[in-house]
mmCIF file of C-alpha atoms in Angstrom:
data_model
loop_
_atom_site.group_PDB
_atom_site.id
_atom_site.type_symbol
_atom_site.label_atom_id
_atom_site.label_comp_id
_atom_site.label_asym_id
_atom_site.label_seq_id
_atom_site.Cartn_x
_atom_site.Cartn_y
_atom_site.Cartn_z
ATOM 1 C CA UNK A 1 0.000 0.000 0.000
ATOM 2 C CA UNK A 2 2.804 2.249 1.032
ATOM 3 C CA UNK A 3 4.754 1.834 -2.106
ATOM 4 C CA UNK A 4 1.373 2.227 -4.094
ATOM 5 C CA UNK A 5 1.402 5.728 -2.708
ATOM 6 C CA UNK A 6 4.539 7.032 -3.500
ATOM 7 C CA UNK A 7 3.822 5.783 -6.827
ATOM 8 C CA UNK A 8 1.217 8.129 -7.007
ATOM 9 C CA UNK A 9 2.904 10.707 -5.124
ATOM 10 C CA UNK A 10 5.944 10.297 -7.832
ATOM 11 C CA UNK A 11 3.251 10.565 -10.785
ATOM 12 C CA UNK A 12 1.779 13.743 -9.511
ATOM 13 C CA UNK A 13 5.063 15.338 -8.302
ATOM 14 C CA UNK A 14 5.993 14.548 -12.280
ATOM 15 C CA UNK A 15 3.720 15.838 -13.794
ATOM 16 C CA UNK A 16 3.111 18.973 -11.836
ATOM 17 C CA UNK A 17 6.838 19.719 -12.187
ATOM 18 C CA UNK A 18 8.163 18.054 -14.830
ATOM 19 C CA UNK A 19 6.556 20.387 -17.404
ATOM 20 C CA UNK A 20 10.059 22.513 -18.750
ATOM 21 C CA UNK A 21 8.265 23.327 -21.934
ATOM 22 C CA UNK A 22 4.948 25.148 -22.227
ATOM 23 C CA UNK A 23 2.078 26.220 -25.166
ATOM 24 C CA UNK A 24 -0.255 28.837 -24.156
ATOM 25 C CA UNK A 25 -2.377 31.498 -25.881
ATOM 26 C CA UNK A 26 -5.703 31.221 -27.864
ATOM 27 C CA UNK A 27 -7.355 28.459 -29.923
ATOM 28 C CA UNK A 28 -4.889 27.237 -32.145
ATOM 29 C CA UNK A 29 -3.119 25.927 -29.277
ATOM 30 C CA UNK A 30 -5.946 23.288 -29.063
ATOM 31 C CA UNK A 31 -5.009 21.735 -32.428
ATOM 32 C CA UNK A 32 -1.203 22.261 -32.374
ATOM 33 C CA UNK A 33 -0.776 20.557 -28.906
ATOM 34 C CA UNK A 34 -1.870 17.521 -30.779
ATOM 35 C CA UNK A 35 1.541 17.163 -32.391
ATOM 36 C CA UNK A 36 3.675 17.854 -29.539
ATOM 37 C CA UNK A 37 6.198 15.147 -27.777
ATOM 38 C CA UNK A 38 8.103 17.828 -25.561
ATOM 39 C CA UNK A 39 5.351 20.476 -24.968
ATOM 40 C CA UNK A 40 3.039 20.937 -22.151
ATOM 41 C CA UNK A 41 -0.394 22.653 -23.346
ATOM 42 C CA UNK A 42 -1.179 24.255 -20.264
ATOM 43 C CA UNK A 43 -5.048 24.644 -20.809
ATOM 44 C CA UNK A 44 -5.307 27.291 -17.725
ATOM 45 C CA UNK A 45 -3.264 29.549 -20.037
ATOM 46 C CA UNK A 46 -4.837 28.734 -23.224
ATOM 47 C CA UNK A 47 -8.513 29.771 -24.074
ATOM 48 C CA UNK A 48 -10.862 30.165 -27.477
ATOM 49 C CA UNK A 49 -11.283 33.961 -28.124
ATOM 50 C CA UNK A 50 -8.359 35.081 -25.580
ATOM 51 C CA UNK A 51 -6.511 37.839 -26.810
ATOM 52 C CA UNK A 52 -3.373 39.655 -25.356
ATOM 53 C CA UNK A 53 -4.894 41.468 -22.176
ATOM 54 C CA UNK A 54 -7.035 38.405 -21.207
ATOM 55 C CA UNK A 55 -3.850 36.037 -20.902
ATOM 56 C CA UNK A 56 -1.898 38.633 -19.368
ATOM 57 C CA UNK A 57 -4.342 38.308 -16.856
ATOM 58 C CA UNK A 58 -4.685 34.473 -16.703
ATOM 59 C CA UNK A 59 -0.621 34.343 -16.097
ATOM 60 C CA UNK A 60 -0.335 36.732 -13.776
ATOM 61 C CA UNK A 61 -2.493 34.774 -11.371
ATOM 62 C CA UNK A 62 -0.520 31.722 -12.486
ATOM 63 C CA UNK A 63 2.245 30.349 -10.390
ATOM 64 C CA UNK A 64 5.843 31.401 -10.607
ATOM 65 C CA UNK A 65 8.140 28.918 -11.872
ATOM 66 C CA UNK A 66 11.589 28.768 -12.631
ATOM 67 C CA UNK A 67 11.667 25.020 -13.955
ATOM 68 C CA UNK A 68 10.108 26.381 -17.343
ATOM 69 C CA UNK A 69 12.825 26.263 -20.114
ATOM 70 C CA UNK A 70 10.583 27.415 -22.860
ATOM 71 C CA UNK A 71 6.952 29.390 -23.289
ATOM 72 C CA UNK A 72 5.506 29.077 -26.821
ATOM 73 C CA UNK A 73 2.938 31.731 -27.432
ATOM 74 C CA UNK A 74 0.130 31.779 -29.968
ATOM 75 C CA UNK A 75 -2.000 34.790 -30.015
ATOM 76 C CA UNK A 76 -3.003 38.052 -32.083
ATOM 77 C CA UNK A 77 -5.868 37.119 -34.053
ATOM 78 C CA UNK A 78 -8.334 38.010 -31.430
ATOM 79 C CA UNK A 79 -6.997 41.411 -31.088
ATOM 80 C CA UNK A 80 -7.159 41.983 -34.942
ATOM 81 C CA UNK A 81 -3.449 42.200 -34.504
ATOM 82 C CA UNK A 82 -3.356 45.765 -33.046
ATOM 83 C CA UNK A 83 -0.990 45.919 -29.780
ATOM 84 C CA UNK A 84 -3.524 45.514 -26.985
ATOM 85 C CA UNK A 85 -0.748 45.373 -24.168
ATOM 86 C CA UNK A 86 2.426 43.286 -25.941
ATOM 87 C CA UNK A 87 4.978 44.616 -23.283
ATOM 88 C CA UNK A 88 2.759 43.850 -20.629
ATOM 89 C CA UNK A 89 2.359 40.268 -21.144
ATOM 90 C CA UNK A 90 6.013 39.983 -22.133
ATOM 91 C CA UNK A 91 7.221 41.383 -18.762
ATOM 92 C CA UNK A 92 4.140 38.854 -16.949
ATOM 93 C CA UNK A 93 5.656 35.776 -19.448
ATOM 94 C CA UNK A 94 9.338 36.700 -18.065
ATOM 95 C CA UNK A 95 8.564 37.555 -13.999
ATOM 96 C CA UNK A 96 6.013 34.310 -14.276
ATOM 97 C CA UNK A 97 8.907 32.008 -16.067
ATOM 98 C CA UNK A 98 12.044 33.614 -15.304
ATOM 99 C CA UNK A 99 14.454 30.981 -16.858
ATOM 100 C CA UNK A 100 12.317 30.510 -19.917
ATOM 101 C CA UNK A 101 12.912 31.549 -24.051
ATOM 102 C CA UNK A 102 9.819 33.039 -25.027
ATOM 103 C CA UNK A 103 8.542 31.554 -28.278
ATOM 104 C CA UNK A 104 5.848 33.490 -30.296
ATOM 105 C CA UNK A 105 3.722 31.630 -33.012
ATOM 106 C CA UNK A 106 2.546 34.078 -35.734
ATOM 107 C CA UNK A 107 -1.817 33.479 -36.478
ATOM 108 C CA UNK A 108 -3.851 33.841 -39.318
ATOM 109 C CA UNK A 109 -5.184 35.883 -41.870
ATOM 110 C CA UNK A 110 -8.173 36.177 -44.908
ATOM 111 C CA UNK A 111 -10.719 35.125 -42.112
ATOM 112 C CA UNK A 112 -13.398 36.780 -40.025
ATOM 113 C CA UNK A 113 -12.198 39.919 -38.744
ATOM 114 C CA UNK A 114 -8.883 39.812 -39.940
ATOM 115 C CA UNK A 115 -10.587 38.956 -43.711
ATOM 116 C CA UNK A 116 -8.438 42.276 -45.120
ATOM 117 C CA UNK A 117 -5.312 41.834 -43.229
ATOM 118 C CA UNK A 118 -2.356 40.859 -45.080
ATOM 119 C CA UNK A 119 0.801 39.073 -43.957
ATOM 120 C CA UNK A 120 2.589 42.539 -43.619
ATOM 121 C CA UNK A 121 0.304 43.533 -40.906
ATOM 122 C CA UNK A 122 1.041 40.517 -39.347
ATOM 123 C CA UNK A 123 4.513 40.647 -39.711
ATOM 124 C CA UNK A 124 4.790 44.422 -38.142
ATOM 125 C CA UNK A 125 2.425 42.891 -35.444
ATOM 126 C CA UNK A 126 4.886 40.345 -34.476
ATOM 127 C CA UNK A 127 7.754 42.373 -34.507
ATOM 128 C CA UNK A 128 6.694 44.223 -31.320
ATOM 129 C CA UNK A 129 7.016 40.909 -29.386
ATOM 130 C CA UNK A 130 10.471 40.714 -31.132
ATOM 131 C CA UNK A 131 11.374 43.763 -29.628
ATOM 132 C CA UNK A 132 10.790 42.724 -25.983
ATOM 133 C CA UNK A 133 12.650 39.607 -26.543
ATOM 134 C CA UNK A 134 10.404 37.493 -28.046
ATOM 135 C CA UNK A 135 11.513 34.775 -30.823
ATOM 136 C CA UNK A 136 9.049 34.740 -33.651
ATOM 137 C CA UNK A 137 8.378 31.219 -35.280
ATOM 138 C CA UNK A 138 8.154 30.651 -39.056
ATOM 139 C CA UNK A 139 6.301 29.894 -40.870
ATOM 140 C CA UNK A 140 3.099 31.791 -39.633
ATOM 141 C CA UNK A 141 -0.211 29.616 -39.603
ATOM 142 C CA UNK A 142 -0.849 31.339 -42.561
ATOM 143 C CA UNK A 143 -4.125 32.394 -44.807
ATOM 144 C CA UNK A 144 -7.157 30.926 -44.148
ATOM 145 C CA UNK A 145 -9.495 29.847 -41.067
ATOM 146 C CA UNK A 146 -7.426 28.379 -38.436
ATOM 147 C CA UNK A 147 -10.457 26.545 -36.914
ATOM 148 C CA UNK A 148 -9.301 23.016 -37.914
ATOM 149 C CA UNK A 149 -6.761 20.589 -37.905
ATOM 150 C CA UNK A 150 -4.397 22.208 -40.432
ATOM 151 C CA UNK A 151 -0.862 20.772 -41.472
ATOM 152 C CA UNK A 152 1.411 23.879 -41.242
ATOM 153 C CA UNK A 153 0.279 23.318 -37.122
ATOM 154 C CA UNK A 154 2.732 19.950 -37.087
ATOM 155 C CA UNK A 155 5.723 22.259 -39.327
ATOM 156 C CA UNK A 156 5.103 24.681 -36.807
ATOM 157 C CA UNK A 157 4.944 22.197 -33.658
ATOM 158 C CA UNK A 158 8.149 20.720 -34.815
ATOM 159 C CA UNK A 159 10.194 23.755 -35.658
ATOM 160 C CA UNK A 160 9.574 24.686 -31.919
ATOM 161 C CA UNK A 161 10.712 21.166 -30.549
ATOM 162 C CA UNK A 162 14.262 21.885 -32.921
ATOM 163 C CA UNK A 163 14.707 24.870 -30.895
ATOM 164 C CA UNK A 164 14.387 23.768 -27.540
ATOM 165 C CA UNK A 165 16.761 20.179 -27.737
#
């Protein structure tokens, strides 16, 4: 019985701290989590509609933790890609996971509200996270409604995992 326990014990203690490697951010996370062997999709962090000022919020509330080696964001759509608070949640990603690289996965475009948005407004939309030390993933998830289970979300999933070996 005792060793039953500490099984159990050993499990949770694992997977409440073993995570080094974390997804967060908006819907798309849903689908490219699927395709994932060394990241964590944290669903606390990760929500359909969320946009920048809504996860800022979610991870400031979230615990600190200095085990995290890597945060992969994906989020922007939501906000139509107009900075809504980019430094904010930068500084929240970097006093919530100290010792982490901060990962950004560039949306979609030619859908909904962002149906006239091109990749350049993208592009100068991602470059703000760039400037507060963000790395920005290529390729983007591209033109089209993200809503599905699209291939470029495995490219993207596994350009991520090369970075973090």
């Amino acid at each position: 019985m005792v060793g039953l326990i500490r099984l159990i014990l050993f499990f949770f203690i694992s997977m409440s701290f073993g995570q080094e490697h974390i997804l967060i951010g908006d819907s798309q996370t849903f689908y490219m989590s699927k395709y994932s062997t060394k990241i964590t999709h944290i669903k606390k962090l990760s929500k359909t509609g969320i946009g920048v000022n809504d996860l800022n919020k979610k991870i400031i509330s979230y615990p600190t933790s200095h085990k995290i080696k890597s945060v992969s964001v994906c989020i922007g759509v939501n906000d139509y890609y107009k900075d809504k608070g980019i430094e904010s949640l930068m500084k929240t990603i970097k006093r919530t996971f100290p010792n982490s690289k901060i990962f950004v996965i560039q949306g979609s475009w030619g859908w909904g509200n962002v149906k006239k948005d091109k990749s350049s407004t993208i592009f100068n939309y991602y470059k703000i996270f760039h400037i507060f030390g963000a790395e920005i993933i290529e390729p983007p998830i591209g033109y089209g409604d993200p809503h599905r289970d699209k291939k470029i979300y495995k490219t993207i999933m596994q350009v991520i995992e090369s970075k973090i070996r």
